[in-house]
Amino acid sequence: MTEQFLIGTYTLKDSKGIYKVTLDTDEGKLTDVSLAVPSQKPAYLQVGSDKRIYAVKQDGDSAGVADYSLADGTAKTLSTVLATGPAPAYVGLDEKRHLLYSANYHTANVEVFKIKDDGQLVETDKVTHQGETGPEPEQEAPHVHYADLTPDQRLIVCDLGMDLIVVYNVSDDGKLTAVSRYQFEPGFGTRHLIFHPNGKYVYVLGELSSKLAVLKYNANDTSFTHLQTLKTIPADWTAHNGAAAIRMSKDGKYIYTSNRGENTIAVFAVQPDFTVKHIQSISTEGDFPRDFNLSADESYLLASNQNTDNLTLYKRDSATGKLTLLQKNVTCPEPVCVMRF
């Protein structure tokens, strides 16, 4: 059996856009890395139904979002929405309401786009974060880094500059209304998060602090209660590190995070009280692992190393959650986002 992943990239060196790679699940091997969608700086993407791809896009001095169809195997651009300025850092997909969300690190904007039946994207709302920021050099201004759905279909946004998460109600026509916020410790550097399958707990990754925080989520009033914070790297690690991506197994038993600096995937076991325990750190066999993802049946994990232009494949033990290296040095230019296709 085979399955495919799409790899979003930077296009600062040799990359030409979004790449496709095949995983042979019988042999445990990655093959056939090839260009799937020519584009400039598609650094984050989402895969929708009917082989639709929604991605960050840059075109010269303008940037924004785009969507493509790969239904017939050839990339067809359906829509682009660009404006002068830097590209977003993240896109989130809401197929139920036919909405696309973008999070722009540089402008601190959260933007909402309606996805029309023909694939056209039309902006419906924009919110700009403003306010007090954290103490680290990277926190000189608000920096929106993530915007995606909660299990109860609200939008939750991470602001790295403000050490903050904000929850918004979303109307069917794509309008945002802020309903709650949670303030982390100064310098936490809120980057990405993931909810437990039960919808009651959220695991938040702090890039600047290299910490993982566990919060209980109350959907009735969208409030959060802090349960735990722990490091994603060893206590004696002194060199630079930036936590990057976070994923969770579908059974809610294991959490995986990437460390750019230590260059590892850290594995955490979820405890009966929904706090976590670190059980493994394994090298990504490259430099600057910005993203990774699990295969469809979660028997494999595919990691991407941005600075060394390579992909790494692991076998995953579903009983223990631990990873075993299978393959390294699979060439892919500037890989920074990994999505199942």
XYZ file of C-alpha atoms in Angstrom:
341
model
C 0.000 0.000 0.000
C 1.082 3.580 -0.592
C -0.034 6.969 0.629
C 1.065 10.454 -0.218
C 2.140 13.537 1.686
C 2.364 17.120 0.503
C 5.348 19.179 1.605
C 5.067 22.942 1.896
C 8.364 24.764 1.450
C 10.199 28.034 1.511
C 11.436 29.054 -1.928
C 14.556 30.953 -0.935
C 17.016 28.525 -2.548
C 16.122 25.640 -4.847
C 12.494 24.898 -4.020
C 9.833 25.569 -6.644
C 6.676 25.142 -4.552
C 4.647 22.331 -2.959
C 6.155 18.862 -3.292
C 4.604 15.407 -3.171
C 6.239 12.336 -1.605
C 5.041 8.731 -1.547
C 5.161 6.489 1.526
C 5.287 2.762 0.827
C 3.665 1.416 3.988
C 4.626 -2.191 3.219
C 8.339 -1.460 2.861
C 8.460 1.507 5.243
C 10.123 3.756 2.700
C 9.724 7.224 1.198
C 10.023 7.538 -2.583
C 9.254 9.799 -5.530
C 9.722 13.324 -4.212
C 8.387 15.561 -6.994
C 6.962 19.036 -7.554
C 3.156 19.009 -7.264
C 2.212 22.713 -7.268
C 4.551 25.421 -8.579
C 4.256 28.377 -6.201
C 6.329 30.926 -4.301
C 6.774 30.387 -0.559
C 3.909 27.945 0.186
C 5.197 27.620 3.744
C 1.978 26.276 5.245
C -0.948 24.455 3.697
C -4.114 22.477 4.373
C -5.638 19.651 2.368
C -9.400 19.721 1.863
C -11.879 17.389 0.241
C -11.878 16.738 -3.518
C -8.077 17.098 -3.577
C -8.213 20.821 -2.833
C -5.102 22.463 -1.424
C -5.180 25.742 0.502
C -1.810 27.411 0.987
C 0.171 30.470 1.874
C 1.398 32.223 -1.266
C 3.847 34.963 -2.146
C 4.238 36.755 -5.471
C 7.051 39.286 -5.456
C 6.216 42.008 -2.929
C 2.663 40.725 -2.451
C 1.467 37.763 -0.413
C -1.643 36.065 0.894
C -3.497 32.803 0.318
C -4.361 30.596 -2.619
C -6.277 27.440 -3.350
C -5.573 24.769 -5.930
C -7.161 21.648 -7.319
C -5.189 18.469 -7.894
C -8.266 16.445 -8.832
C -6.892 15.364 -12.199
C -3.306 15.047 -11.016
C -2.254 18.405 -12.426
C -2.257 21.553 -10.320
C -4.944 24.070 -11.244
C -5.048 27.440 -9.499
C -8.605 28.254 -8.432
C -8.061 31.526 -6.576
C -5.428 33.798 -5.091
C -5.926 36.722 -2.714
C -2.776 38.825 -2.406
C -1.879 42.195 -0.902
C 1.357 44.108 -0.555
C 3.274 42.850 2.454
C 4.634 39.683 4.072
C 3.094 36.233 3.772
C 0.981 34.582 6.489
C 2.523 31.914 8.712
C -0.495 29.594 8.917
C -3.776 28.713 7.213
C -6.692 26.923 8.889
C -9.554 25.236 7.068
C -13.256 25.228 8.053
C -15.034 23.097 5.445
C -18.340 23.024 7.338
C -18.764 26.798 6.976
C -16.679 26.993 3.772
C -14.135 29.303 5.389
C -10.360 29.677 5.291
C -8.397 31.397 8.063
C -4.937 32.922 7.824
C -2.577 33.958 10.625
C 0.021 36.581 9.731
C 3.045 36.690 12.029
C 4.371 39.971 10.655
C 1.174 42.027 10.507
C -0.576 40.382 13.525
C -3.674 39.934 11.355
C -6.224 37.133 11.512
C -8.075 37.052 8.195
C -11.168 35.087 7.170
C -12.059 34.106 3.598
C -15.258 32.593 2.219
C -14.609 29.657 -0.109
C -17.076 29.919 -2.996
C -18.362 26.865 -4.871
C -15.948 27.564 -7.735
C -13.004 27.864 -5.319
C -12.840 31.652 -5.315
C -11.681 33.148 -2.007
C -13.405 36.310 -0.771
C -12.267 38.058 2.410
C -15.053 38.399 4.999
C -13.244 39.734 8.066
C -9.882 40.843 9.438
C -8.803 41.309 13.056
C -5.485 42.888 14.069
C -3.977 42.004 17.438
C -2.763 44.920 19.529
C -1.522 45.192 23.101
C 1.266 44.471 25.525
C 3.919 42.040 24.359
C 6.428 39.744 26.038
C 10.055 40.334 27.110
C 11.944 38.362 24.465
C 13.613 39.997 21.432
C 11.162 38.201 19.126
C 8.265 39.792 21.022
C 8.764 43.380 19.901
C 5.194 43.331 18.549
C 2.144 41.050 18.432
C 2.802 38.025 16.203
C -0.195 35.878 15.245
C 1.146 32.390 14.495
C -1.872 30.043 14.403
C -5.601 30.257 13.680
C -7.709 27.100 13.581
C -10.849 25.494 14.957
C -11.684 24.326 18.453
C -13.670 21.076 18.759
C -16.816 23.190 19.298
C -16.223 25.081 16.028
C -14.859 28.311 17.400
C -11.623 29.855 16.152
C -8.623 29.758 18.479
C -5.609 31.951 17.758
C -2.049 31.826 19.089
C -0.135 35.105 19.434
C 3.579 34.499 19.972
C 4.375 38.151 20.620
C 1.707 38.575 23.297
C 2.043 35.125 24.996
C -1.664 34.745 24.368
C -4.432 32.577 22.985
C -7.724 34.171 21.937
C -11.003 32.388 21.197
C -13.434 33.847 18.653
C -16.991 32.954 17.796
C -17.407 32.574 14.032
C -20.605 33.426 12.186
C -21.696 31.476 9.123
C -20.789 34.451 6.946
C -17.248 34.574 8.335
C -17.330 37.305 10.981
C -15.246 37.024 14.167
C -16.224 38.019 17.700
C -13.658 37.631 20.494
C -15.122 35.762 23.486
C -12.168 34.819 25.715
C -8.415 34.896 26.103
C -5.765 33.121 28.140
C -2.515 34.816 29.129
C 0.618 32.674 29.432
C 3.750 33.454 31.413
C 5.968 36.194 29.913
C 8.255 34.818 27.209
C 6.254 31.615 26.641
C 5.945 32.427 22.937
C 2.625 30.791 22.033
C 3.037 29.105 18.621
C 0.782 26.098 17.914
C -1.686 23.947 19.840
C -3.736 20.787 19.602
C -6.889 19.600 21.359
C -7.393 16.202 22.927
C -9.989 14.104 21.026
C -12.398 14.516 23.964
C -12.417 18.280 23.345
C -11.799 19.116 27.004
C -8.012 19.585 27.072
C -5.641 21.603 24.921
C -1.872 21.240 24.601
C -0.129 24.514 23.749
C 3.430 24.768 22.439
C 5.606 27.725 23.397
C 8.237 28.380 20.738
C 10.407 30.841 22.646
C 10.337 28.951 25.952
C 10.520 25.433 24.446
C 7.661 24.508 26.757
C 4.461 22.499 26.478
C 1.470 23.701 28.500
C -1.605 21.640 29.351
C -4.897 23.496 29.819
C -8.421 22.332 30.541
C -10.968 23.894 28.181
C -14.491 24.741 29.329
C -16.641 25.011 26.214
C -19.543 26.563 28.146
C -17.719 29.830 28.751
C -14.567 29.251 26.597
C -12.339 29.570 29.658
C -9.072 27.734 30.357
C -7.569 26.252 33.520
C -3.834 25.614 33.705
C -2.793 22.069 34.659
C 0.886 21.717 33.761
C 3.874 23.250 31.981
C 7.068 21.340 31.145
C 10.073 21.675 28.854
C 10.309 19.969 25.464
C 14.123 19.848 25.753
C 16.480 18.635 28.511
C 16.834 20.847 31.571
C 20.552 21.266 30.899
C 20.139 22.343 27.256
C 21.772 25.777 26.865
C 22.037 26.293 23.100
C 19.283 27.965 21.117
C 16.070 26.007 20.589
C 12.657 26.862 19.197
C 9.735 24.487 19.639
C 7.788 24.261 16.389
C 5.096 21.685 15.565
C 2.745 19.613 17.693
C 0.662 16.552 16.761
C -1.387 14.031 18.738
C -2.319 10.430 18.060
C -6.009 9.891 17.296
C -6.465 7.833 20.464
C -5.324 10.816 22.565
C -2.545 8.822 24.227
C 0.599 10.413 22.772
C 1.808 13.888 21.833
C 4.720 14.714 19.543
C 6.570 18.032 19.290
C 9.544 19.176 17.217
C 12.584 21.061 18.518
C 14.555 23.317 16.172
C 17.994 23.510 17.734
C 18.139 20.251 19.623
C 16.764 18.882 16.303
C 14.552 16.229 17.838
C 11.026 14.930 17.977
C 9.972 14.826 21.632
C 7.375 12.226 22.600
C 4.984 12.615 25.532
C 2.567 10.093 27.016
C -0.801 11.469 28.156
C -1.512 10.480 31.758
C -4.909 9.521 33.241
C -5.376 13.113 34.472
C -4.488 14.434 30.962
C -1.152 15.878 32.018
C 1.822 14.517 30.084
C 5.081 12.671 30.727
C 8.142 12.884 28.477
C 9.105 9.398 27.278
C 11.459 9.910 24.314
C 13.487 12.376 22.293
C 14.822 11.172 18.928
C 17.048 12.969 16.423
C 15.476 14.236 13.210
C 18.743 13.463 11.403
C 18.894 17.000 10.060
C 18.664 20.662 11.028
C 15.606 22.763 11.919
C 12.606 20.394 11.944
C 9.798 22.910 11.487
C 7.059 20.322 10.911
C 6.160 16.624 10.812
C 3.054 14.469 10.553
C 1.705 10.978 11.125
C 0.604 8.571 8.410
C -3.079 7.743 8.014
C -2.933 4.686 10.289
C -0.311 6.384 12.504
C 2.211 3.569 11.983
C 4.725 6.063 10.580
C 5.906 9.612 11.292
C 7.441 11.824 8.612
C 9.612 14.757 9.714
C 11.023 17.616 7.626
C 14.348 19.410 8.157
C 14.299 22.896 6.679
C 18.003 23.792 6.743
C 19.356 20.448 5.529
C 16.732 19.883 2.801
C 15.805 16.388 3.916
C 12.917 14.258 5.111
C 13.165 11.585 7.823
C 10.885 8.589 8.327
C 10.169 6.735 11.585
C 8.212 3.649 12.493
C 5.748 4.383 15.306
C 4.793 1.840 17.955
C 1.090 2.422 18.637
C 1.289 0.685 22.030
C 4.232 2.660 23.442
C 4.073 5.771 21.256
C 7.818 5.590 20.657
C 9.598 6.142 17.347
C 12.292 4.116 15.567
C 14.330 5.590 12.725
C 13.740 3.941 9.349
C 15.044 6.327 6.701
C 16.960 9.601 6.575
C 18.483 11.940 4.019
C 15.488 11.839 1.668
C 16.133 14.950 -0.406
C 13.423 17.622 -0.479
C 14.200 21.341 -0.841
C 13.438 23.656 2.110
C 10.649 21.510 3.654
C 8.635 23.328 6.328
C 5.103 21.802 6.331
C 3.966 18.173 6.160
C 0.352 17.230 5.339
C -1.293 13.948 4.373
C -2.825 14.048 0.897
